[in-house]
Amino acid sequence: MPYTVEVLTTAREELAALPKNAQRKIASKIDSLKEDPRPPDAKILKATADRLWRVRAGDYRIVYSIEDNRLVVLVIRVANRRDVYEGLEVLARRLVVWRGKQGRA
């Protein structure tokens, strides 16, 4: 059964700030997460308490959470590979806020 992909507003803003050709590549990669949220190139970020995942899209990384019980992939951050891992605690807070809004804090 396919997953639903939700993109946080902050991640949507990060994506909009990127070059158009990168946006298309990243959007395609995000869309592919509907069918397989754990593709072979996905990796778990070990420095986070919540199991955050990341996939590559060229020089960019997509950081996301998988909510298996709700069949939701939540995109938390989209950034260049050199910047994406800065502030992982901020990413964790984004996830907590989203879960709170979903009634699952």
Backbone as CSV, one residue per row, in Angstrom:
resi,resn,N_x,N_y,N_z,CA_x,CA_y,CA_z,C_x,C_y,C_z
1,MET,0.833,-1.164,0.000,0.000,0.000,0.000,0.893,1.247,0.000
2,PRO,0.626,2.214,-0.853,1.501,3.383,-0.941,1.372,4.304,0.275
3,TYR,2.466,4.943,0.581,2.510,5.917,1.671,2.051,7.274,1.153
4,THR,1.629,8.116,2.072,1.351,9.519,1.772,2.609,10.294,2.126
5,VAL,2.970,11.258,1.297,4.124,12.091,1.592,3.638,13.466,2.021
6,GLU,4.082,13.894,3.190,3.799,15.236,3.682,5.127,15.971,3.782
7,VAL,5.112,17.247,3.433,6.327,18.062,3.462,6.085,19.226,4.420
8,LEU,6.933,19.331,5.438,6.806,20.452,6.362,6.977,21.767,5.607
9,THR,6.337,22.802,6.102,6.433,24.123,5.475,7.882,24.571,5.366
10,THR,8.667,24.326,6.390,10.068,24.729,6.369,10.840,23.996,5.272
11,ALA,10.555,22.712,5.085,11.206,21.945,4.028,10.744,22.422,2.652
12,ARG,9.473,22.779,2.547,8.941,23.300,1.284,9.636,24.613,0.924
13,GLU,9.879,25.458,1.924,10.586,26.723,1.698,12.032,26.482,1.296
14,GLU,12.678,25.495,1.929,14.056,25.150,1.564,14.111,24.676,0.120
15,LEU,13.156,23.867,-0.276,13.099,23.360,-1.646,12.881,24.495,-2.637
16,ALA,11.989,25.419,-2.312,11.680,26.531,-3.222,12.881,27.447,-3.449
17,ALA,13.806,27.477,-2.501,14.977,28.342,-2.615,16.081,27.744,-3.492
18,LEU,15.925,26.501,-3.898,16.949,25.825,-4.697,16.748,26.085,-6.181
19,PRO,17.799,25.846,-6.995,17.653,25.996,-8.448,16.563,25.073,-9.001
20,LYS,15.915,25.513,-10.073,14.774,24.773,-10.654,15.138,23.342,-11.042
21,ASN,16.316,23.142,-11.635,16.670,21.771,-12.043,16.844,20.863,-10.822
22,ALA,17.376,21.409,-9.725,17.507,20.632,-8.491,16.124,20.360,-7.897
23,GLN,15.224,21.346,-7.970,13.867,21.154,-7.454,13.177,19.985,-8.145
24,ARG,13.330,19.901,-9.458,12.684,18.802,-10.203,13.238,17.442,-9.774
25,LYS,14.557,17.352,-9.639,15.189,16.093,-9.251,14.751,15.693,-7.838
26,ILE,14.728,16.659,-6.936,14.346,16.389,-5.548,12.865,16.015,-5.460
27,ALA,12.020,16.734,-6.185,10.584,16.430,-6.177,10.333,15.013,-6.678
28,SER,11.070,14.601,-7.689,10.934,13.242,-8.212,11.351,12.215,-7.160
29,LYS,12.429,12.502,-6.454,12.902,11.583,-5.415,11.894,11.506,-4.268
30,ILE,11.359,12.657,-3.869,10.345,12.678,-2.812,9.127,11.870,-3.241
31,ASP,8.692,12.040,-4.478,7.541,11.315,-4.990,7.785,9.804,-4.966
32,SER,9.015,9.383,-5.226,9.325,7.951,-5.235,9.233,7.332,-3.840
33,LEU,9.291,8.159,-2.790,9.187,7.645,-1.428,7.791,7.118,-1.124
34,LYS,6.800,7.494,-1.940,5.436,6.979,-1.744,5.399,5.466,-1.869
35,GLU,6.106,4.955,-2.841,6.094,3.509,-3.099,7.108,2.756,-2.250
36,ASP,8.252,3.392,-1.978,9.303,2.729,-1.207,9.985,3.746,-0.305
37,PRO,9.526,3.885,0.943,10.128,4.876,1.833,11.527,4.492,2.320
38,ARG,11.932,3.271,2.043,13.274,2.804,2.423,14.013,2.270,1.191
39,PRO,14.283,3.149,0.222,14.983,2.678,-0.976,16.410,2.245,-0.625
40,PRO,17.063,1.510,-1.511,18.414,1.006,-1.213,19.422,2.094,-0.849
41,ASP,19.256,3.301,-1.371,20.219,4.362,-1.074,19.872,5.172,0.169
42,ALA,18.793,4.824,0.871,18.396,5.537,2.087,19.271,5.099,3.254
43,LYS,19.541,6.043,4.140,20.333,5.738,5.328,19.663,6.346,6.550
44,ILE,19.828,5.683,7.686,19.318,6.194,8.953,20.363,7.141,9.524
45,LEU,19.903,8.296,10.008,20.809,9.236,10.672,20.979,8.773,12.112
46,LYS,22.149,8.336,12.453,22.391,7.740,13.763,22.510,8.765,14.878
47,ALA,22.726,10.020,14.539,22.921,11.056,15.556,21.602,11.596,16.100
48,THR,20.494,10.990,15.719,19.196,11.496,16.156,18.474,10.443,16.989
49,ALA,17.727,10.919,17.987,16.945,9.995,18.820,15.787,9.409,18.012
50,ASP,15.093,10.271,17.254,14.038,9.790,16.371,14.711,9.226,15.133
51,ARG,14.222,8.147,14.653,14.851,7.515,13.498,14.566,8.323,12.238
52,LEU,15.461,9.239,11.965,15.355,10.036,10.748,16.139,9.354,9.648
53,TRP,15.623,9.462,8.453,16.239,8.875,7.277,16.715,9.978,6.353
54,ARG,17.630,9.633,5.443,18.028,10.577,4.412,18.262,9.827,3.112
55,VAL,17.942,10.510,2.028,18.254,10.002,0.694,18.937,11.118,-0.076
56,ARG,19.708,10.709,-1.070,20.428,11.651,-1.906,19.620,11.996,-3.138
57,ALA,19.802,13.234,-3.576,19.273,13.690,-4.863,20.344,14.619,-5.429
58,GLY,21.336,14.039,-6.079,22.468,14.828,-6.571,23.271,15.346,-5.390
59,ASP,23.527,16.658,-5.366,24.277,17.277,-4.271,23.399,17.622,-3.076
60,TYR,22.159,17.230,-3.117,21.205,17.583,-2.074,20.770,16.343,-1.304
61,ARG,20.303,16.580,-0.093,19.819,15.499,0.753,18.402,15.821,1.210
62,ILE,17.612,14.777,1.325,16.238,14.875,1.817,16.209,14.124,3.140
63,VAL,15.875,14.815,4.218,15.787,14.195,5.536,14.305,14.011,5.847
64,TYR,13.950,12.808,6.275,12.541,12.506,6.495,12.349,11.484,7.590
65,SER,11.110,11.390,8.040,10.707,10.411,9.042,9.665,9.507,8.404
66,ILE,9.657,8.256,8.823,8.669,7.297,8.323,7.729,6.946,9.465
67,GLU,6.459,7.210,9.269,5.431,6.894,10.253,4.675,5.664,9.721
68,ASP,5.210,4.481,9.995,4.634,3.249,9.448,3.200,3.001,9.891
69,ASN,2.880,3.366,11.124,1.530,3.095,11.622,0.471,3.923,10.888
70,ARG,0.867,5.053,10.294,-0.070,5.898,9.555,0.216,5.894,8.055
71,LEU,1.241,5.176,7.627,1.680,5.138,6.229,1.967,6.551,5.706
72,VAL,2.782,7.285,6.488,3.141,8.655,6.124,4.657,8.798,6.097
73,VAL,5.155,9.446,5.060,6.548,9.870,4.991,6.520,11.380,5.188
74,LEU,7.222,11.859,6.204,7.248,13.280,6.514,8.613,13.850,6.149
75,VAL,8.653,14.702,5.133,9.900,15.345,4.726,10.143,16.512,5.672
76,ILE,11.286,16.487,6.339,11.609,17.464,7.373,12.580,18.523,6.869
77,ARG,13.508,18.121,6.013,14.513,19.072,5.533,14.990,18.694,4.147
78,VAL,15.275,19.724,3.352,15.878,19.566,2.034,17.011,20.581,1.966
79,ALA,18.246,20.104,1.789,19.375,21.033,1.779,20.564,20.420,1.058
80,ASN,21.542,21.273,0.788,22.793,20.825,0.185,23.488,19.877,1.142
81,ARG,24.219,18.946,0.599,24.866,17.920,1.425,25.802,18.508,2.476
82,ARG,26.410,19.654,2.205,27.344,20.239,3.173,26.624,20.920,4.336
83,ASP,25.340,21.249,4.171,24.594,21.976,5.197,23.518,21.158,5.899
84,VAL,23.122,20.058,5.320,21.921,19.353,5.772,22.029,18.801,7.192
85,TYR,23.217,18.460,7.631,23.351,17.823,8.940,23.556,18.820,10.073
86,GLU,23.669,20.102,9.752,23.795,21.119,10.789,22.447,21.279,11.497
87,GLY,22.497,21.339,12.801,21.274,21.571,13.560,20.323,20.394,13.578
88,LEU,20.819,19.200,13.787,19.934,18.029,13.824,18.900,18.137,14.943
89,GLU,19.239,18.851,16.016,18.261,19.016,17.101,17.059,19.828,16.628
90,VAL,17.276,20.745,15.684,16.167,21.516,15.120,15.247,20.584,14.327
91,LEU,15.834,19.653,13.607,15.038,18.688,12.847,14.186,17.845,13.788
92,ALA,14.768,17.439,14.901,14.015,16.641,15.868,12.847,17.444,16.437
93,ARG,13.063,18.738,16.688,11.976,19.584,17.197,10.871,19.735,16.158
94,ARG,11.249,19.856,14.893,10.235,19.955,13.833,9.343,18.724,13.851
95,LEU,9.943,17.575,14.060,9.193,16.325,14.094,8.256,16.283,15.302
96,VAL,8.733,16.726,16.455,7.904,16.740,17.668,6.706,17.664,17.479
97,VAL,6.936,18.839,16.902,5.846,19.785,16.663,4.827,19.168,15.715
98,TRP,5.286,18.543,14.637,4.368,17.925,13.673,3.549,16.827,14.342
99,ARG,4.208,15.993,15.128,3.482,14.920,15.811,2.453,15.486,16.769
100,GLY,2.796,16.584,17.442,1.849,17.236,18.348,0.610,17.712,17.615
101,LYS,0.787,18.246,16.426,-0.341,18.720,15.634,-1.192,17.546,15.142
102,GLN,-0.568,16.385,15.044,-1.292,15.199,14.602,-1.952,14.489,15.787
103,GLY,-1.716,15.024,16.994,-2.293,14.395,18.194,-1.515,13.214,18.681
104,ARG,-0.211,13.183,18.349,0.619,12.037,18.720,1.880,12.454,19.458
105,ALA,1.879,13.521,20.168,3.107,14.028,20.821,3.712,13.073,21.795
